[in-house]
Amino acid sequence: MPGSKEIRGKIKSVQNTRKITKAMEMVAASKMRRAQERMRAGRPYVRKVLAICSHLSHASPEYVHPFMVKREVKRVGLIAVTTDKGLCGGLNTNILRYVVQSMKAWTASGIEIDISAFGNKGISFFNRNGGRLISSLAQFGDSPSLEVIIDNVRLQLDNYVTGKIDVLYLASNEFVNTMKQEPVLRQLLPLPDDQFDDLDPNHDWDYLYEPDAEQVLSDLITRYVESLVYQAVSENMACEQSARMVAMKAASDNAKQLIDELQLSYNKARQAAITKELSEIVGGAAAV
């Protein structure tokens, strides 16, 4: 059994670790609330742009935007959203495992893949394990910049318009609640068939617009796709803080349990030492 001095050292070390994990838990909880507010604030905008695009597409059925044209898939574009930092449980592992499964299926079918990685964890993963990175973006901070994100998204959009890729996917974590985040792989381009079903057929959606429906629809669809990626980044940040808060709480609880076990071992070692000293004193007195 280790001596009382060694056990005291371990207790002190675990206590210091628990202080760190507890502080990280509190910081993550604070950031989580702000990230969730930003995530929820962006959802109505995405829904409204989708509704307007749906109405305009029904108003001009003869116009088909390039983002709605399907073609044979020979090359895939993939936007993978991960976090910049770790210590957030299995959040990044889950989404990257999901992405790898899809990439294996595409590769087995002879389909090539162009990857845009958002987040240090995804960038490091694809650099280590292979993958054709055509763009990368890291260090979002606590508030992602819309302009910076859109610049990287437009590279993939331009590749789709010019025919360099035939389909574009977005992989990210979707926020369900504080305890649950789900990895999601959704098709961005071409827009799915049901994407422009009328969201509110009973609503009066007569618009006045210029210069024409085609130009307005083209701009709106581009904004819609860009806003989907921005919303995915915002949701992933909310997932990150939620997962980190839960992970740090579990670490703090485990540290407390370990401290209790070490304290019990320390008490036993101290009691054994005292008993030994008393035995030696009694033995010495009897010998005299």
C-alpha atoms as one frame of an Amber mdcrd trajectory, in Angstrom:
protein
   0.000   0.000   0.000   1.385   3.490  -0.842   2.455   5.636   2.078   0.366
   8.502   3.407   2.689  11.060   1.806   2.223   9.592  -1.686  -1.545   9.426
  -1.207  -1.648  13.068  -0.047   0.206  14.025  -3.228  -2.334  12.163  -5.370
  -5.258  13.779  -3.537  -3.766  17.235  -4.107  -3.210  16.488  -7.797  -6.780
  15.259  -8.339  -8.165  18.253  -6.421  -6.279  20.621  -8.736  -7.619  18.743
 -11.767 -11.162  18.971 -10.394 -10.814  22.725  -9.983  -9.882  22.999 -13.671
 -12.722  20.775 -14.914 -15.227  22.592 -12.698 -14.109  25.958 -14.073 -14.326
  24.645 -17.655 -17.820  23.322 -16.923 -18.966  26.747 -15.748 -17.385  28.528
 -18.727 -18.981  26.047 -21.154 -22.385  26.553 -19.508 -22.097  30.315 -19.975
 -20.982  30.020 -23.600 -23.637  27.382 -24.280 -26.454  29.803 -23.468 -25.085
  32.433 -25.859 -24.472  29.834 -28.576 -28.015  28.503 -28.239 -29.456  32.010
 -28.477 -27.448  32.665 -31.651 -28.493  29.289 -33.086 -32.197  29.857 -32.393
 -32.015  33.413 -33.752 -30.830  32.105 -37.130 -33.535  29.472 -37.616 -36.415
  31.860 -38.499 -34.275  33.528 -41.195 -33.521  30.186 -42.859 -37.199  29.186
 -42.779 -38.318  32.546 -44.186 -35.818  32.504 -47.057 -36.909  28.939 -47.870
 -40.567  30.012 -47.876 -39.916  32.932 -50.237 -37.851  30.729 -52.553 -40.673
  28.194 -52.563 -43.232  30.847 -53.494 -41.091  32.333 -56.259 -40.287  28.917
 -57.709 -44.019  28.220 -57.937 -44.598  31.652 -59.471 -41.964  30.995 -62.181
 -42.096  27.240 -62.867 -40.484  27.695 -66.287 -37.201  28.854 -64.703 -34.926
  26.151 -63.282 -31.998  27.391 -61.230 -28.629  25.616 -61.751 -28.734  24.562
 -58.083 -31.858  22.533 -58.856 -30.442  20.644 -61.857 -29.523  17.018 -61.238
 -26.700  15.283 -63.070 -24.723  12.069 -62.937 -22.550  12.000 -59.830 -18.843
  11.605 -60.603 -17.389  13.958 -58.018 -18.764  14.961 -54.619 -18.195  18.161
 -52.681 -18.273  17.847 -48.906 -18.365  20.548 -46.226 -17.425  18.981 -42.874
 -18.047  21.064 -39.745 -16.141  20.173 -36.565 -14.837  22.069 -33.532 -11.562
  23.930 -33.062 -10.946  22.469 -29.610 -11.370  19.109 -27.933 -12.595  18.101
 -24.471 -16.174  17.846 -25.748 -16.824  14.128 -25.434 -17.444  12.153 -28.604
 -18.853  15.077 -30.583 -16.115  15.205 -33.227 -15.578  11.443 -33.231 -19.237
  10.809 -34.044 -19.454  13.228 -36.976 -16.084  12.192 -38.436 -17.011   8.504
 -38.184 -20.242   9.320 -40.006 -18.303  11.191 -42.702 -15.765   8.376 -43.141
 -18.546   5.841 -43.690 -20.033   8.003 -46.438 -16.624   8.628 -48.010 -15.914
   4.883 -48.130 -19.229   4.304 -49.904 -18.489   7.051 -52.453 -14.942   5.815
 -53.043 -16.185   2.255 -53.545 -18.469   3.598 -56.286 -15.553   5.349 -58.000
 -16.660   8.824 -56.903 -13.978  11.390 -56.045 -14.384  13.791 -53.124 -13.444
  17.463 -52.622 -13.503  18.466 -48.959 -13.925  21.818 -47.245 -13.096  21.380
 -43.558 -14.405  23.793 -40.947 -12.691  23.462 -37.568  -9.202  22.394 -36.456
 -10.292  18.883 -35.507 -11.613  18.142 -38.985  -8.602  19.724 -40.688  -6.173
  17.639 -38.606  -8.206  14.482 -39.197  -8.243  14.792 -42.990  -4.563  15.774
 -43.102  -3.662  12.657 -41.109  -5.989  10.172 -42.759  -6.070  11.415 -46.320
  -8.640  13.462 -48.136  -8.473  16.115 -50.825  -8.822  19.379 -48.911  -9.629
  22.242 -51.252 -10.305  24.754 -48.465 -10.220  24.962 -44.701 -11.357  27.364
 -42.021 -10.461  27.374 -38.323 -10.502  29.595 -35.259 -14.136  30.709 -35.364
 -14.003  32.218 -31.903 -17.173  32.445 -29.839 -19.061  34.237 -32.630 -18.533
  32.926 -36.186 -18.123  35.539 -38.909 -20.706  35.237 -41.664 -18.416  36.836
 -44.258 -15.515  34.457 -43.601 -17.749  31.388 -43.707 -19.473  32.462 -46.918
 -16.130  32.964 -48.701 -15.282  29.292 -48.123 -18.787  28.125 -49.027 -18.754
  29.986 -52.339 -15.748  27.976 -53.503 -17.866  24.829 -53.393 -20.854  26.634
 -54.937 -18.698  27.872 -57.820 -17.356  24.345 -58.318 -20.925  23.080 -58.587
 -21.971  25.736 -61.084 -18.903  25.088 -63.275 -19.433  21.315 -63.125 -16.322
  20.437 -61.097 -18.570  18.682 -58.593 -21.965  17.106 -59.211 -23.420  17.109
 -55.714 -22.628  18.985 -52.487 -23.129  17.626 -48.974 -22.931  19.241 -45.536
 -21.856  17.209 -42.493 -22.341  18.699 -39.038 -23.791  18.076 -35.593 -27.416
  19.017 -35.071 -28.478  20.369 -31.684 -31.361  18.369 -30.189 -31.001  19.313
 -26.537 -28.269  19.866 -23.974 -27.698  16.138 -23.524 -28.127  15.056 -27.146
 -26.384  16.083 -30.374 -26.851  14.112 -33.580 -24.437  13.875 -36.545 -26.225
  14.808 -39.768 -25.229  14.532 -43.423 -27.580  16.569 -45.620 -27.545  17.238
 -49.346 -27.172  20.920 -50.180 -26.935  20.731 -53.986 -28.794  19.949 -56.084
 -31.636  21.021 -53.845 -33.776  17.999 -52.898 -37.085  17.592 -54.706 -39.166
  18.330 -51.622 -37.081  21.364 -50.622 -39.408  23.819 -52.336 -42.752  22.350
 -51.426 -44.982  25.229 -50.434 -44.521  25.685 -46.695 -47.682  27.676 -46.146
 -50.208  27.218 -48.980 -52.915  29.233 -47.190 -50.726  32.306 -46.792 -51.037
  35.272 -49.123 -47.549  35.513 -50.597 -48.000  38.007 -53.397 -44.655  39.871
 -53.731 -43.492  42.949 -55.589 -39.943  42.414 -56.785 -37.410  43.608 -59.328
 -35.649  43.221 -61.669 -37.362  39.850 -62.321 -38.273  36.585 -60.632 -35.269
  34.733 -62.082 -32.697  37.157 -60.680 -34.404  37.377 -57.288 -34.802  33.589
 -57.077 -31.186  33.037 -58.067 -29.908  35.389 -55.363 -32.270  33.982 -52.743
 -31.333  30.343 -53.404 -27.655  31.248 -53.064 -28.369  33.051 -49.792 -30.405
  30.082 -48.622 -27.566  27.597 -49.182 -25.058  29.949 -47.535 -27.356  30.471
 -44.565 -27.730  26.699 -44.152 -23.957  26.367 -43.751 -23.805  29.315 -41.348
 -26.659  27.826 -39.336 -24.842  24.478 -39.263 -21.726  26.193 -37.870 -23.830
  27.971 -35.235 -25.579  24.744 -34.242 -22.257  22.911 -34.097 -20.926  25.566
 -31.700 -23.986  25.112 -29.474 -23.392  21.341 -29.618 -19.729  21.875 -28.711
 -20.443  23.905 -25.586 -23.217  21.552 -24.482 -21.034  18.488 -24.980 -18.099
  20.157 -23.210 -20.257  21.137 -20.246 -21.529  17.565 -19.897 -18.039  16.100
 -20.337 -16.484  18.436 -17.770 -19.296  17.737 -15.284 -18.645  14.006 -15.663
 -14.917  14.624 -15.188 -15.566  16.692 -12.047 -17.858  14.009 -10.627 -15.284
  11.304 -11.354 -12.574  13.405  -9.724 -14.707  13.814  -6.598 -15.286  10.070
  -6.446 -11.567   9.427  -6.855 -10.760  11.953  -4.100 -13.152  10.141  -1.736
 -11.493   6.792  -2.519  -8.009   8.248  -2.033  -9.094   9.890   1.219 -10.296
   6.520   2.475  -6.971   4.928   1.500  -5.130   7.750   3.222  -7.110   7.238
   6.433  -6.373   3.502   6.337  -2.669   4.096   5.763  -2.540   6.663   8.557
  -4.388   4.337  10.928  -2.017   1.495  10.061   0.987   3.734  10.751  -0.418
   4.811  14.125  -1.191   1.213  15.051   2.340   0.191  14.112   3.850   2.973
  16.235   1.693   1.997  19.249   2.724  -1.625  18.837   6.363  -0.650  18.783
   5.939   1.508  21.926   4.113  -1.274  23.786   6.694  -3.820  22.665   9.560
  -1.604  23.814   7.936  -1.003  27.219   7.384  -4.723  27.723  11.022  -5.466
  26.901  12.180  -3.015  29.589
